Coordinates of C-alpha atoms in Angstrom, one line a residue:
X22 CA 0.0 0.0 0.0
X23 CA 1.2 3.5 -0.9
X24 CA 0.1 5.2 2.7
X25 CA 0.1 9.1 4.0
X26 CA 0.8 8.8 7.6
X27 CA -0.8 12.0 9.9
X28 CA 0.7 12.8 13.3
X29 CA 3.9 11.0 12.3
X30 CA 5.6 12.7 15.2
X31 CA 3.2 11.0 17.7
X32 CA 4.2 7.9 19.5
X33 CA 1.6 6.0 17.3
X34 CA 2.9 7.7 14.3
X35 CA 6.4 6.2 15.4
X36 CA 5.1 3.0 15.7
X37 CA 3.5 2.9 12.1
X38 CA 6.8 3.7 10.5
X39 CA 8.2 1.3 11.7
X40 CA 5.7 -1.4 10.8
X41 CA 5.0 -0.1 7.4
X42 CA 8.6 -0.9 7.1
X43 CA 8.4 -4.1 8.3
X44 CA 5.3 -5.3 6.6
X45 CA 6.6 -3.8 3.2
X46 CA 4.3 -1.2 2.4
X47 CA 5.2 2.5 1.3
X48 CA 5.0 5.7 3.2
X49 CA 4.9 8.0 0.7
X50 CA 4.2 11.1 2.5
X51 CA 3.9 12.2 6.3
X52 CA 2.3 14.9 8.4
X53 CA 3.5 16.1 11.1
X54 CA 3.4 19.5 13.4
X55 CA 7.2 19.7 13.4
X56 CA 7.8 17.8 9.9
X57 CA 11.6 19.0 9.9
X58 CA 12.2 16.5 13.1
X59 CA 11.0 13.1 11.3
X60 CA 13.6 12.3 9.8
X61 CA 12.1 9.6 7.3
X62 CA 12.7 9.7 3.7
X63 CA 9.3 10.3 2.3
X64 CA 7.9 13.7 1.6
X65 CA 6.7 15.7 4.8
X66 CA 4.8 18.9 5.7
X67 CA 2.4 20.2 8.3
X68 CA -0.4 19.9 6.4
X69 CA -1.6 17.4 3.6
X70 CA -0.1 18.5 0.0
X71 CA -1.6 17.9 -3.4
X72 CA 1.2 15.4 -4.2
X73 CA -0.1 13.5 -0.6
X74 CA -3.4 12.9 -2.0
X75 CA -2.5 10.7 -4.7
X76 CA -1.5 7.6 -2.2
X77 CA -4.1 5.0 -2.0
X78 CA -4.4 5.2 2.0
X79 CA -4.2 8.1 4.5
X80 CA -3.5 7.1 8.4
X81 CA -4.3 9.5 10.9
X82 CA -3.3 9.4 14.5
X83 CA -2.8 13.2 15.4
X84 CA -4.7 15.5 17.3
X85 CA -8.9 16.0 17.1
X86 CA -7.8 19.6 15.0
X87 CA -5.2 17.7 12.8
X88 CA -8.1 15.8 12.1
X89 CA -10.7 18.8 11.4
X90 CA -8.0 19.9 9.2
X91 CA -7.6 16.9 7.0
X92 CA -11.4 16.7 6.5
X93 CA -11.8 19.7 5.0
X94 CA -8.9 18.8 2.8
X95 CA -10.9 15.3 1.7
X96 CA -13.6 17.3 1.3
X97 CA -12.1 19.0 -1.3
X98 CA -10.0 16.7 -3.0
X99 CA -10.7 15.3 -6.8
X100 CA -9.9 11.9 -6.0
X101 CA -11.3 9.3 -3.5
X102 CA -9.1 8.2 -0.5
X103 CA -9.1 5.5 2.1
X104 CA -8.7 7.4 5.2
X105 CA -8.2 5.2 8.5
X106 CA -9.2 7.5 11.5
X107 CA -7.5 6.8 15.0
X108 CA -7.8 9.9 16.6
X109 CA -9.3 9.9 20.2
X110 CA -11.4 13.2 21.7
X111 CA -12.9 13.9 18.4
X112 CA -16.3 15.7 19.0
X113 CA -19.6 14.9 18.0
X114 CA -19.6 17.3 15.3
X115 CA -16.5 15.8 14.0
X116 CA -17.9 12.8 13.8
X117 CA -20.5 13.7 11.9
X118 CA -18.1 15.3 9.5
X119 CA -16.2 12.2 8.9
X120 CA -19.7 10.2 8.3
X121 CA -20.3 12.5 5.8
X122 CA -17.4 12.7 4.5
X123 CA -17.8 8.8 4.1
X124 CA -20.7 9.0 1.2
X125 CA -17.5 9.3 -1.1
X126 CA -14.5 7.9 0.9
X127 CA -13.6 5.1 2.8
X128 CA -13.7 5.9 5.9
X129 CA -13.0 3.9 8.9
X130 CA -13.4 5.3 12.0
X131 CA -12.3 3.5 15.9
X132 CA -10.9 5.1 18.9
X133 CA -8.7 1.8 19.2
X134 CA -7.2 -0.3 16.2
X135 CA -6.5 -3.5 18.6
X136 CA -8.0 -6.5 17.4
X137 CA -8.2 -8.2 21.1
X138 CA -10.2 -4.4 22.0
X139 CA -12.5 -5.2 19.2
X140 CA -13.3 -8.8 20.2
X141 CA -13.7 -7.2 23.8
X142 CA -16.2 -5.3 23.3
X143 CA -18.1 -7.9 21.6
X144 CA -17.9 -9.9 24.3
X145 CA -18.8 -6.9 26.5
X146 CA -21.7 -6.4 24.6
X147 CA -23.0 -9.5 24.9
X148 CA -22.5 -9.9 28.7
X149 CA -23.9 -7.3 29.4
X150 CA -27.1 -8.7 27.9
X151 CA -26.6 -11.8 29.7
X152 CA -26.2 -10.3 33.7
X153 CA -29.0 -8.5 33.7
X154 CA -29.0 -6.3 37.4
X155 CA -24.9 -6.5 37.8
X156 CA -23.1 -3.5 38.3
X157 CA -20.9 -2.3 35.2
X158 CA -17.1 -0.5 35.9
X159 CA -14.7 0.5 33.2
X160 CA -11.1 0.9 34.9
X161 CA -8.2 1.9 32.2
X162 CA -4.7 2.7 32.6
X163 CA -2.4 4.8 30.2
X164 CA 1.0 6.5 30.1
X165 CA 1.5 9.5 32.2
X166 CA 1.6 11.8 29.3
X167 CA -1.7 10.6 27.6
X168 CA -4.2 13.7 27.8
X169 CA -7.6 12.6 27.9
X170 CA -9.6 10.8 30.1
X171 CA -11.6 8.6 30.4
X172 CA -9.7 7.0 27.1
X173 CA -11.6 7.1 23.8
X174 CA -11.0 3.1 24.1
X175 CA -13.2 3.4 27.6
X176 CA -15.8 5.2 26.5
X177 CA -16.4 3.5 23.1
X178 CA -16.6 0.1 25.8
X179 CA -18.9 2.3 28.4
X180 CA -20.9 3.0 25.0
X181 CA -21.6 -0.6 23.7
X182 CA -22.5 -1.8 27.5
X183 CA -24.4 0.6 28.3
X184 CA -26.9 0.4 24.9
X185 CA -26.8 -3.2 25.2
X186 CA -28.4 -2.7 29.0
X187 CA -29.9 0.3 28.2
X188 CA -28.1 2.1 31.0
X189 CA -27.1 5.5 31.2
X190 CA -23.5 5.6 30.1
X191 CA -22.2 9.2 32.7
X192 CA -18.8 8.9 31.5
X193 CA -17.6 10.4 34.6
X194 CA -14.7 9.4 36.9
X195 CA -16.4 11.5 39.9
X196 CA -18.7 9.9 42.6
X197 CA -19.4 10.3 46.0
X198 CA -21.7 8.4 48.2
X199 CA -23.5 5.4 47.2
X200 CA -24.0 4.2 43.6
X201 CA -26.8 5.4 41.8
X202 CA -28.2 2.1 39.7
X203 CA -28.3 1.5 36.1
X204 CA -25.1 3.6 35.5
X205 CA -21.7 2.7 34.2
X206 CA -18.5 3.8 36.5
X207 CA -14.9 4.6 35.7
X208 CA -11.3 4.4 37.0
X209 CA -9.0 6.1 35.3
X210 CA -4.6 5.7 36.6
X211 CA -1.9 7.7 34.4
X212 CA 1.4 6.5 35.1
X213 CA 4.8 5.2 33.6
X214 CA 5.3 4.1 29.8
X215 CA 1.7 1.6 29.9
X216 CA 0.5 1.4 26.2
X217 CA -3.3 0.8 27.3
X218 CA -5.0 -1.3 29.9
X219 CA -8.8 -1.5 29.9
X220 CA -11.1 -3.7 32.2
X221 CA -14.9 -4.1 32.2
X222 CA -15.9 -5.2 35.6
X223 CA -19.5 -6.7 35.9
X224 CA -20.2 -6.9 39.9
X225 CA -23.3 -9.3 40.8
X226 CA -24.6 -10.8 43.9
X227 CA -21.3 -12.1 45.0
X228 CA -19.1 -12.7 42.3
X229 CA -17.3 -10.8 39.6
X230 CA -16.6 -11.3 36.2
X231 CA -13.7 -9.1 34.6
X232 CA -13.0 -9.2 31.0
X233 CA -9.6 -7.8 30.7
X234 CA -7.4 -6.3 28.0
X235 CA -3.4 -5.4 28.2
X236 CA -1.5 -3.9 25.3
X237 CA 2.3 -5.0 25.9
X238 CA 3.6 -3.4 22.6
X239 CA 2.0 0.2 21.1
X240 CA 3.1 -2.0 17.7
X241 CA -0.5 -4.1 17.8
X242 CA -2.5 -1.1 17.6
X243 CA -0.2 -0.3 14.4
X244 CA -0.9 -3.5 13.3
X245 CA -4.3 -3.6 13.4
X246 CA -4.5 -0.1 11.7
X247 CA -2.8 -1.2 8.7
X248 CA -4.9 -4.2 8.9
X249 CA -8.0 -1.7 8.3
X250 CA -6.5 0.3 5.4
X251 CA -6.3 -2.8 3.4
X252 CA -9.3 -3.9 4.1
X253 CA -10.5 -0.3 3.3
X254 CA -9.0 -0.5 0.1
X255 CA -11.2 -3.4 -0.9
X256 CA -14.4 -1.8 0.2
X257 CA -16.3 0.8 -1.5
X258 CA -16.9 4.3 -0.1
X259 CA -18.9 4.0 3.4
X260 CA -18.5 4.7 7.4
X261 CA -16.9 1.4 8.9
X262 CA -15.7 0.4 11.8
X263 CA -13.2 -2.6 13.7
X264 CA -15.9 -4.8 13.6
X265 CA -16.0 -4.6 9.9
X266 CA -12.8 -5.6 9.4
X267 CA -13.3 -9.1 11.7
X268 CA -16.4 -9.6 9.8
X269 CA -18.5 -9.9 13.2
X270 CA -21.7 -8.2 14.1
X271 CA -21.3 -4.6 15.3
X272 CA -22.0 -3.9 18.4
X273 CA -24.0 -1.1 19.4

């Protein structure tokens, strides 16, 4: 694949170059905020450039207005892209931009590329159908330098539970006293180099199931993003997301 990588200064974006290389592909362009520092041999800017938008694949792991930015360029552009988003914080209007953006791009959108996150929510999902009455937790755990939180990761899982129980997903780290019922809690820890820990915590009448989910290298989430632009690349124009890629039902 001939690929445009966005945020290549990023720890992800680090990542991604070196897996392209490893898997073979081509990185024939890079974004960056400080594109003089990559020191890679394919074309870089700050911003996507005319020659950028003639790869077959863009990658972006950058920041929620890195991401504004490249929609409007898409928007624009004459020719049709696969564009793999994996940029957490992005706001609902973002969103919608990107699903829009979708009626002529292929446009895959996750706030985690790990294929053991995506078969975790699934399984998520489907307890939480199954244990009706238990209490639902979300804890996660990032590096100390990650900036928000919850993590998109979390809230995508407090988002799938809580439709599939038709609880009300608060989002919130904060609260005092005792639990209020049908909501989903979080625990949030920042500290050291962890590349992602998530657990989904389902308390019952005494016992505890935990389905649990450790990165060990930030390469898998590379992985599984270049995983998606292939698959992209097959697929017509459309919004899609991990689950597509697995071929199992989506979850809510």
């Amino acid at each position: 694949m001939d690929i445009v990588l966005i945020g290549a200064g990023g720890r992800m974006g680090h990542s991604l170059r070196q897996v392209i290389d490893e898997q073979g592909d081509q990185l024939v362009g890079a974004v960056a905020a400080t594109p003089d520092k990559l020191n890679i041999v394919a074309p870089c800017a700050d911003r996507l450039t005319p020659t950028m938008l003639q790869a077959e694949v863009l990658i972006d792991f950058s920041t929620p207005q890195g991401t504004e930015q490249t929609i409007e360029t898409l928007e624009q552009a004459p020719n049709a892209l696969a564009y793999v988003v994996g940029t957490t914080g992005l706001s609902e209007q973002t969103q919608e931009r990107l699903k829009n953006l979708a009626r002529r791009h292929a446009v895959l959108y996750t706030a985690n590329t790990s294929i053991g996150i995506t078969v975790m929510k699934a399984l998520a999902t489907q307890a939480a159908k199954m244990l009706p009455g238990y209490d639902i937790d979300i804890g996660e755990m990032h590096h100390s330098r990650k900036v928000d939180a919850p993590s998109g990761t979390a809230l995508t899982l407090g988002d799938a539970v809580a439709q599939a129980r038709g609880a009300q997903n608060t989002g919130s780290t904060d609260r005092a006293g005792t639990r209020k019922e049908n909501t989903i809690g979080y625990a949030v820890m920042r500290g050291g180099t962890v590349a992602g820990e998530h657990t989904v915590v389902f308390s019952g009448p005494y016992e505890r199931l935990e389905i649990i989910h450790r990165a060990q290298d930030r390469t898998i989430f590379a992985r599984g993003a270049l995983r998606a632009a292939a698959w992209l690349l097959q697929n017509p124009p459309g919004f899609y997301e991990m689950n597509d890629v697995l071929g199992v039902a989506r979850t809510p």
